[in-house]
mmCIF file of C-alpha atoms and ligand atoms in Angstrom:
data_model
loop_
_atom_site.group_PDB
_atom_site.id
_atom_site.type_symbol
_atom_site.label_atom_id
_atom_site.label_comp_id
_atom_site.label_asym_id
_atom_site.label_seq_id
_atom_site.Cartn_x
_atom_site.Cartn_y
_atom_site.Cartn_z
ATOM 1 C CA UNK A 1 16.946 -10.792 1.680
ATOM 2 C CA UNK A 2 14.423 -8.618 -0.490
ATOM 3 C CA UNK A 3 10.784 -7.807 0.017
ATOM 4 C CA UNK A 4 9.393 -8.240 -3.463
ATOM 5 C CA UNK A 5 6.083 -9.836 -2.445
ATOM 6 C CA UNK A 6 4.774 -10.929 1.056
ATOM 7 C CA UNK A 7 4.764 -14.557 -0.003
ATOM 8 C CA UNK A 8 8.346 -14.850 0.658
ATOM 9 C CA UNK A 9 7.920 -13.319 3.952
ATOM 10 C CA UNK A 10 7.550 -16.073 6.805
ATOM 11 C CA UNK A 11 4.808 -16.379 9.472
ATOM 12 C CA UNK A 12 6.995 -15.038 12.027
ATOM 13 C CA UNK A 13 8.921 -12.177 9.995
ATOM 14 C CA UNK A 14 4.841 -11.158 9.540
ATOM 15 C CA UNK A 15 4.470 -11.316 12.901
ATOM 16 C CA UNK A 16 7.833 -9.437 13.905
ATOM 17 C CA UNK A 17 6.675 -6.536 11.182
ATOM 18 C CA UNK A 18 3.504 -6.314 12.865
ATOM 19 C CA UNK A 19 4.486 -5.765 16.608
ATOM 20 C CA UNK A 20 7.742 -4.129 15.575
ATOM 21 C CA UNK A 21 5.234 -1.475 13.967
ATOM 22 C CA UNK A 22 2.974 -1.221 17.151
ATOM 23 C CA UNK A 23 6.678 0.228 19.067
ATOM 24 C CA UNK A 24 7.726 2.227 16.033
ATOM 25 C CA UNK A 25 4.259 4.303 15.549
ATOM 26 C CA UNK A 26 4.768 5.377 19.188
ATOM 27 C CA UNK A 27 8.516 6.264 18.574
ATOM 28 C CA UNK A 28 7.609 8.004 15.354
ATOM 29 C CA UNK A 29 4.636 10.452 17.304
ATOM 30 C CA UNK A 30 7.114 11.712 19.711
ATOM 31 C CA UNK A 31 9.888 11.984 17.174
ATOM 32 C CA UNK A 32 12.752 9.139 18.886
ATOM 33 C CA UNK A 33 15.218 8.344 16.865
ATOM 34 C CA UNK A 34 17.016 4.977 16.543
ATOM 35 C CA UNK A 35 20.177 4.885 15.342
ATOM 36 C CA UNK A 36 20.657 1.124 14.181
ATOM 37 C CA UNK A 37 20.726 2.145 10.320
ATOM 38 C CA UNK A 38 23.404 5.060 10.844
ATOM 39 C CA UNK A 39 25.661 5.207 7.792
ATOM 40 C CA UNK A 40 23.089 3.041 5.573
ATOM 41 C CA UNK A 41 22.172 4.804 2.973
ATOM 42 C CA UNK A 42 18.956 4.058 1.366
ATOM 43 C CA UNK A 43 17.598 4.826 -2.349
ATOM 44 C CA UNK A 44 14.376 5.485 -3.625
ATOM 45 C CA UNK A 45 13.800 4.881 -7.219
ATOM 46 C CA UNK A 46 9.849 5.480 -8.307
ATOM 47 C CA UNK A 47 8.845 5.640 -11.994
ATOM 48 C CA UNK A 48 5.350 6.445 -10.831
ATOM 49 C CA UNK A 49 3.980 8.791 -8.476
ATOM 50 C CA UNK A 50 3.743 8.563 -5.039
ATOM 51 C CA UNK A 51 3.318 10.805 -1.577
ATOM 52 C CA UNK A 52 2.539 8.530 1.075
ATOM 53 C CA UNK A 53 4.614 5.210 -0.089
ATOM 54 C CA UNK A 54 7.337 7.137 -1.184
ATOM 55 C CA UNK A 55 7.361 9.843 1.978
ATOM 56 C CA UNK A 56 6.702 7.086 4.502
ATOM 57 C CA UNK A 57 9.570 5.392 3.698
ATOM 58 C CA UNK A 58 11.806 8.540 3.698
ATOM 59 C CA UNK A 59 10.531 9.033 7.143
ATOM 60 C CA UNK A 60 11.089 5.446 7.629
ATOM 61 C CA UNK A 61 14.542 5.757 7.010
ATOM 62 C CA UNK A 62 15.508 8.586 8.703
ATOM 63 C CA UNK A 63 14.256 8.065 12.138
ATOM 64 C CA UNK A 64 16.419 4.988 11.760
ATOM 65 C CA UNK A 65 19.357 6.802 11.034
ATOM 66 C CA UNK A 66 19.839 6.206 7.659
ATOM 67 C CA UNK A 67 20.465 8.723 4.938
ATOM 68 C CA UNK A 68 17.671 9.033 1.972
ATOM 69 C CA UNK A 69 18.808 9.400 -1.855
ATOM 70 C CA UNK A 70 16.099 9.917 -4.039
ATOM 71 C CA UNK A 71 16.216 10.230 -7.630
ATOM 72 C CA UNK A 72 14.208 12.192 -9.357
ATOM 73 C CA UNK A 73 13.149 9.872 -12.315
ATOM 74 C CA UNK A 74 11.546 12.377 -14.296
ATOM 75 C CA UNK A 75 14.601 14.576 -14.596
ATOM 76 C CA UNK A 76 16.909 11.109 -14.941
ATOM 77 C CA UNK A 77 18.817 9.404 -17.930
ATOM 78 C CA UNK A 78 15.607 7.219 -17.461
ATOM 79 C CA UNK A 79 14.261 9.953 -19.940
ATOM 80 C CA UNK A 80 17.071 9.363 -22.290
ATOM 81 C CA UNK A 81 15.925 6.364 -22.784
ATOM 82 C CA UNK A 82 18.260 4.077 -20.415
ATOM 83 C CA UNK A 83 16.662 0.379 -19.605
ATOM 84 C CA UNK A 84 15.768 -0.670 -16.106
ATOM 85 C CA UNK A 85 18.456 -2.634 -16.161
ATOM 86 C CA UNK A 86 21.152 -0.359 -17.114
ATOM 87 C CA UNK A 87 19.557 1.646 -14.315
ATOM 88 C CA UNK A 88 20.147 -0.420 -11.865
ATOM 89 C CA UNK A 89 23.273 -1.433 -12.586
ATOM 90 C CA UNK A 90 24.387 2.180 -12.620
ATOM 91 C CA UNK A 91 22.656 2.565 -9.045
ATOM 92 C CA UNK A 92 24.256 -0.770 -7.815
ATOM 93 C CA UNK A 93 28.188 0.597 -8.376
ATOM 94 C CA UNK A 94 27.495 3.453 -5.975
ATOM 95 C CA UNK A 95 26.792 1.072 -3.129
ATOM 96 C CA UNK A 96 23.426 1.477 -1.964
ATOM 97 C CA UNK A 97 22.521 -0.529 1.155
ATOM 98 C CA UNK A 98 19.071 -0.888 0.080
ATOM 99 C CA UNK A 99 16.946 0.070 -2.877
ATOM 100 C CA UNK A 100 13.099 0.801 -2.733
ATOM 101 C CA UNK A 101 11.362 0.885 -6.093
ATOM 102 C CA UNK A 102 7.900 1.475 -7.801
ATOM 103 C CA UNK A 103 7.284 0.976 -11.369
ATOM 104 C CA UNK A 104 4.629 0.931 -13.421
ATOM 105 C CA UNK A 105 5.208 -2.647 -15.129
ATOM 106 C CA UNK A 106 4.455 -5.711 -13.244
ATOM 107 C CA UNK A 107 7.592 -7.429 -12.419
ATOM 108 C CA UNK A 108 9.819 -4.414 -12.717
ATOM 109 C CA UNK A 109 10.932 -4.788 -9.116
ATOM 110 C CA UNK A 110 12.172 -8.197 -9.418
ATOM 111 C CA UNK A 111 13.940 -7.151 -12.501
ATOM 112 C CA UNK A 112 15.922 -4.875 -10.320
ATOM 113 C CA UNK A 113 16.432 -7.304 -7.231
ATOM 114 C CA UNK A 114 18.515 -9.788 -9.755
ATOM 115 C CA UNK A 115 20.710 -7.174 -10.413
ATOM 116 C CA UNK A 116 21.382 -5.186 -6.998
ATOM 117 C CA UNK A 117 23.212 -6.492 -4.748
ATOM 118 C CA UNK A 118 21.611 -4.776 -2.159
ATOM 119 C CA UNK A 119 18.123 -5.679 -1.046
ATOM 120 C CA UNK A 120 15.549 -4.219 -2.828
ATOM 121 C CA UNK A 121 11.986 -3.187 -1.473
ATOM 122 C CA UNK A 122 8.894 -3.197 -3.751
ATOM 123 C CA UNK A 123 7.123 0.097 -3.236
ATOM 124 C CA UNK A 124 4.076 -1.087 -5.937
ATOM 125 C CA UNK A 125 4.839 -2.868 -9.232
ATOM 126 C CA UNK A 126 1.986 -2.139 -11.940
ATOM 127 C CA UNK A 127 -1.365 -4.184 -10.923
ATOM 128 C CA UNK A 128 0.794 -7.071 -9.325
ATOM 129 C CA UNK A 129 2.228 -6.333 -5.784
ATOM 130 C CA UNK A 130 2.488 -3.727 -2.935
ATOM 131 C CA UNK A 131 3.523 -5.404 -0.025
ATOM 132 C CA UNK A 132 4.218 -2.847 2.122
ATOM 133 C CA UNK A 133 0.524 -1.473 2.115
ATOM 134 C CA UNK A 134 -0.555 -4.369 2.851
ATOM 135 C CA UNK A 135 1.350 -5.032 5.961
ATOM 136 C CA UNK A 136 0.470 -1.448 7.050
ATOM 137 C CA UNK A 137 -3.236 -2.697 6.415
ATOM 138 C CA UNK A 138 -2.945 -5.170 8.207
ATOM 139 C CA UNK A 139 -0.932 -3.706 11.212
ATOM 140 C CA UNK A 140 -3.859 -0.736 10.946
ATOM 141 C CA UNK A 141 -6.498 -3.407 11.344
ATOM 142 C CA UNK A 142 -4.638 -5.246 13.944
ATOM 143 C CA UNK A 143 -4.446 -2.189 16.012
ATOM 144 C CA UNK A 144 -8.016 -1.400 16.094
ATOM 145 C CA UNK A 145 -9.756 -4.953 16.549
ATOM 146 C CA UNK A 146 -6.498 -6.572 18.898
ATOM 147 C CA UNK A 147 -6.886 -9.665 15.842
ATOM 148 C CA UNK A 148 -7.549 -10.025 12.195
ATOM 149 C CA UNK A 149 -8.358 -13.838 12.457
ATOM 150 C CA UNK A 150 -12.189 -13.721 11.831
ATOM 151 C CA UNK A 151 -12.792 -10.315 10.616
ATOM 152 C CA UNK A 152 -14.724 -9.578 7.663
ATOM 153 C CA UNK A 153 -13.087 -7.254 5.210
ATOM 154 C CA UNK A 154 -14.891 -5.959 1.981
ATOM 155 C CA UNK A 155 -12.405 -4.296 -0.504
ATOM 156 C CA UNK A 156 -14.335 -2.439 -2.854
ATOM 157 C CA UNK A 157 -13.710 -0.287 -6.096
ATOM 158 C CA UNK A 158 -11.393 -0.979 -9.015
ATOM 159 C CA UNK A 159 -10.136 -4.349 -8.283
ATOM 160 C CA UNK A 160 -8.450 -5.136 -11.667
ATOM 161 C CA UNK A 161 -5.939 -2.817 -11.537
ATOM 162 C CA UNK A 162 -5.210 -2.667 -8.122
ATOM 163 C CA UNK A 163 -1.735 -3.747 -6.392
ATOM 164 C CA UNK A 164 -3.110 -2.773 -2.838
ATOM 165 C CA UNK A 165 -6.439 -5.098 -3.436
ATOM 166 C CA UNK A 166 -4.172 -7.844 -4.911
ATOM 167 C CA UNK A 167 -1.619 -8.076 -1.662
ATOM 168 C CA UNK A 168 -4.118 -7.289 0.807
ATOM 169 C CA UNK A 169 -6.694 -9.963 -0.129
ATOM 170 C CA UNK A 170 -3.537 -12.577 -0.016
ATOM 171 C CA UNK A 171 -2.177 -11.439 3.039
ATOM 172 C CA UNK A 172 -5.247 -10.704 4.993
ATOM 173 C CA UNK A 173 -6.643 -14.540 3.989
ATOM 174 C CA UNK A 174 -3.295 -15.777 5.508
ATOM 175 C CA UNK A 175 -3.732 -14.174 9.272
ATOM 176 C CA UNK A 176 -7.337 -15.362 9.035
ATOM 177 C CA UNK A 177 -10.398 -12.629 7.624
ATOM 178 C CA UNK A 178 -12.499 -13.430 5.020
ATOM 179 C CA UNK A 179 -12.075 -11.097 2.398
ATOM 180 C CA UNK A 180 -14.530 -9.954 0.021
ATOM 181 C CA UNK A 181 -13.788 -8.187 -3.367
ATOM 182 C CA UNK A 182 -16.788 -6.053 -4.418
ATOM 183 C CA UNK A 183 -16.833 -2.969 -7.493
ATOM 184 C CA UNK A 184 -18.640 -2.173 -10.776
ATOM 185 C CA UNK A 185 -18.424 -4.999 -13.069
ATOM 186 C CA UNK A 186 -16.016 -3.763 -15.481
ATOM 187 C CA UNK A 187 -13.655 -3.496 -12.807
ATOM 188 C CA UNK A 188 -13.911 -7.212 -10.781
ATOM 189 C CA UNK A 189 -12.404 -10.341 -11.642
ATOM 190 C CA UNK A 190 -14.484 -12.747 -11.852
ATOM 191 C CA UNK A 191 -16.931 -14.219 -9.379
ATOM 192 C CA UNK A 192 -16.392 -11.111 -7.445
ATOM 193 C CA UNK A 193 -19.543 -9.138 -5.314
ATOM 194 C CA UNK A 194 -21.422 -5.847 -5.908
ATOM 195 C CA UNK A 195 -20.257 -3.551 -3.500
ATOM 196 C CA UNK A 196 -23.447 -4.063 -1.458
ATOM 197 C CA UNK A 197 -23.037 -7.565 -1.005
ATOM 198 C CA UNK A 198 -19.400 -6.904 -0.518
ATOM 199 C CA UNK A 199 -20.242 -4.772 2.336
ATOM 200 C CA UNK A 200 -23.210 -6.804 3.972
ATOM 201 C CA UNK A 201 -21.732 -7.669 7.772
ATOM 202 C CA UNK A 202 -18.113 -6.151 6.857
ATOM 203 C CA UNK A 203 -15.831 -5.173 10.192
ATOM 204 C CA UNK A 204 -13.851 -3.188 7.775
ATOM 205 C CA UNK A 205 -14.986 -1.576 4.458
ATOM 206 C CA UNK A 206 -11.431 -0.624 2.251
ATOM 207 C CA UNK A 207 -12.450 1.732 -0.501
ATOM 208 C CA UNK A 208 -10.081 1.945 -3.636
ATOM 209 C CA UNK A 209 -9.860 4.488 -5.804
ATOM 210 C CA UNK A 210 -10.383 4.154 -10.042
ATOM 211 C CA UNK A 211 -7.323 4.039 -11.440
ATOM 212 C CA UNK A 212 -8.671 5.926 -14.826
ATOM 213 C CA UNK A 213 -4.996 6.152 -16.004
ATOM 214 C CA UNK A 214 -4.731 2.098 -15.667
ATOM 215 C CA UNK A 215 -8.246 1.719 -17.827
ATOM 216 C CA UNK A 216 -8.274 0.862 -21.446
ATOM 217 C CA UNK A 217 -11.722 3.179 -22.417
ATOM 218 C CA UNK A 218 -13.095 5.096 -20.167
ATOM 219 C CA UNK A 219 -15.485 4.260 -17.698
ATOM 220 C CA UNK A 220 -17.983 6.719 -19.335
ATOM 221 C CA UNK A 221 -19.971 7.374 -15.860
ATOM 222 C CA UNK A 222 -21.439 10.922 -15.572
ATOM 223 C CA UNK A 223 -20.878 12.958 -12.330
ATOM 224 C CA UNK A 224 -21.848 11.682 -9.377
ATOM 225 C CA UNK A 225 -22.831 8.042 -10.630
ATOM 226 C CA UNK A 226 -20.242 6.194 -9.534
ATOM 227 C CA UNK A 227 -20.337 7.469 -5.486
ATOM 228 C CA UNK A 228 -24.329 6.600 -6.037
ATOM 229 C CA UNK A 229 -23.649 3.036 -7.613
ATOM 230 C CA UNK A 230 -20.382 1.832 -6.311
ATOM 231 C CA UNK A 231 -19.085 4.442 -3.681
ATOM 232 C CA UNK A 232 -19.425 4.331 -0.135
ATOM 233 C CA UNK A 233 -22.487 6.545 1.122
ATOM 234 C CA UNK A 234 -23.797 6.310 4.744
ATOM 235 C CA UNK A 235 -26.855 4.265 3.673
ATOM 236 C CA UNK A 236 -24.174 1.794 1.989
ATOM 237 C CA UNK A 237 -22.300 1.845 5.269
ATOM 238 C CA UNK A 238 -25.379 0.664 7.282
ATOM 239 C CA UNK A 239 -25.146 -2.832 5.595
ATOM 240 C CA UNK A 240 -22.012 -2.921 7.488
ATOM 241 C CA UNK A 241 -21.622 -4.399 10.556
ATOM 242 C CA UNK A 242 -21.927 -1.813 13.736
ATOM 243 C CA UNK A 243 -18.884 -1.158 14.939
ATOM 244 C CA UNK A 244 -17.266 -1.591 11.299
ATOM 245 C CA UNK A 245 -14.218 1.081 9.995
ATOM 246 C CA UNK A 246 -13.457 2.221 6.977
ATOM 247 C CA UNK A 247 -10.137 2.532 5.089
ATOM 248 C CA UNK A 248 -8.442 4.037 2.070
ATOM 249 C CA UNK A 249 -5.033 3.551 0.849
ATOM 250 C CA UNK A 250 -5.133 6.837 -0.841
ATOM 251 C CA UNK A 251 -5.215 9.200 -2.892
ATOM 252 C CA UNK A 252 -8.720 9.441 -2.394
ATOM 253 C CA UNK A 253 -10.996 11.069 -4.241
ATOM 254 C CA UNK A 254 -13.389 12.355 -1.712
ATOM 255 C CA UNK A 255 -17.136 12.400 -3.242
ATOM 256 C CA UNK A 256 -16.289 9.843 -5.593
ATOM 257 C CA UNK A 257 -15.415 6.442 -4.110
ATOM 258 C CA UNK A 258 -16.507 7.646 -0.261
ATOM 259 C CA UNK A 259 -18.544 10.691 0.619
ATOM 260 C CA UNK A 260 -16.477 13.279 2.376
ATOM 261 C CA UNK A 261 -18.192 13.281 5.742
ATOM 262 C CA UNK A 262 -17.523 9.116 6.143
ATOM 263 C CA UNK A 263 -13.315 9.720 5.398
ATOM 264 C CA UNK A 264 -13.578 12.465 7.906
ATOM 265 C CA UNK A 265 -15.292 10.502 10.706
ATOM 266 C CA UNK A 266 -13.000 10.133 13.906
ATOM 267 C CA UNK A 267 -15.166 7.267 15.271
ATOM 268 C CA UNK A 268 -14.820 4.970 11.942
ATOM 269 C CA UNK A 269 -12.414 6.016 9.538
ATOM 270 C CA UNK A 270 -8.871 4.648 9.720
ATOM 271 C CA UNK A 271 -7.249 6.289 6.958
ATOM 272 C CA UNK A 272 -4.988 8.757 8.902
ATOM 273 C CA UNK A 273 -3.825 5.916 11.114
ATOM 274 C CA UNK A 274 -2.967 4.043 8.163
ATOM 275 C CA UNK A 275 -1.063 6.936 7.182
ATOM 276 C CA UNK A 276 0.943 6.535 10.557
ATOM 277 C CA UNK A 277 1.265 2.626 10.234
ATOM 278 C CA UNK A 278 2.911 3.428 6.986
ATOM 279 C CA UNK A 279 5.674 4.853 8.271
ATOM 280 C CA UNK A 280 6.308 2.303 11.528
ATOM 281 C CA UNK A 281 5.577 -0.366 9.112
ATOM 282 C CA UNK A 282 8.223 0.370 6.874
ATOM 283 C CA UNK A 283 11.060 1.063 9.866
ATOM 284 C CA UNK A 284 10.184 -2.548 10.667
ATOM 285 C CA UNK A 285 10.634 -3.276 6.799
ATOM 286 C CA UNK A 286 13.901 -1.910 6.538
ATOM 287 C CA UNK A 287 15.459 -3.179 9.898
ATOM 288 C CA UNK A 288 14.370 -6.909 8.600
ATOM 289 C CA UNK A 289 15.859 -6.455 5.026
ATOM 290 C CA UNK A 290 19.339 -4.809 6.544
ATOM 291 C CA UNK A 291 19.351 -6.862 9.816
HETATM 292 C C1 LIG B 1 -2.015 3.606 -4.053
HETATM 293 C C2 LIG B 1 -0.844 2.887 -5.019
HETATM 294 O O1 LIG B 1 0.009 3.239 -5.925
HETATM 295 O O2 LIG B 1 -0.764 1.525 -5.512
HETATM 296 N N1 LIG B 1 -1.407 3.907 -3.276
HETATM 297 C C3 LIG B 1 -0.589 3.877 -1.957
HETATM 298 O O3 LIG B 1 0.330 3.636 -2.530
HETATM 299 N N2 LIG B 1 -0.672 4.171 -0.795
HETATM 300 C C4 LIG B 1 -3.287 3.152 -4.708
HETATM 301 C C5 LIG B 1 -3.555 3.945 -5.804
HETATM 302 O O4 LIG B 1 -2.943 4.693 -6.518
HETATM 303 O O5 LIG B 1 -4.802 4.296 -5.585
#
């Protein structure tokens, strides 16, 4: 099976991934290696930059005993004009056991999956989907609150360009949370809230990066203006519920989306835990697609 969107996962599969991730998180902390994927080969094919997603997929594969091969796309035949389809056909003939891919174009992982004989996992496509991010965020929230159902989640920032917002909104709502989107008027869909409105009473405040590389025209904000008007300051966070936690999928622009002190507050910030669940959830996803 492929994992292109969480939409195709059953409720039971989602529950399984979240439960396995709790166990894998402890295993990864203690460096325990499992070997269900010994002899399997994982290909990473990332057409867009990545730190967390790429490294956590690789770590996850190694912890399960698999071998990982990452194509350095910048130095590959992609730069000689090879199409996505031809690259996929070529890689398919090498018989990997799973292919993990990220691409700037919406739908590219699905096109690759249509060619590959092995399972394909979407590690983020354009502004469309980022299913493993949504799963790791759900696992992180659940580990803190012991539930997702009934929680109020505010997702704030550049919503229109965010595959993270898109995938999270769907998955968290499916798991029973109420999701409110907020951000600058130019960066949110119709019907969204202001940042202040979205944060009001929220249990979880998830801030997103302004994806300046995807903007058609510059925001034109003066230095410090974004944080003051739309970012997470202590003053704004005071509107959230008293025990509210703060999340960010990364990469974070300190002092723009969020005051640095909030990001580093061990009582409120789940940002480091998100990274840990990134490995654990991807272990669970690799196991699921290869089962
Ligand atoms: C995000 C992405 O690439 O979709 N990062 C991530 O995977 N953790 C968000 C972003 O680039 O801002």
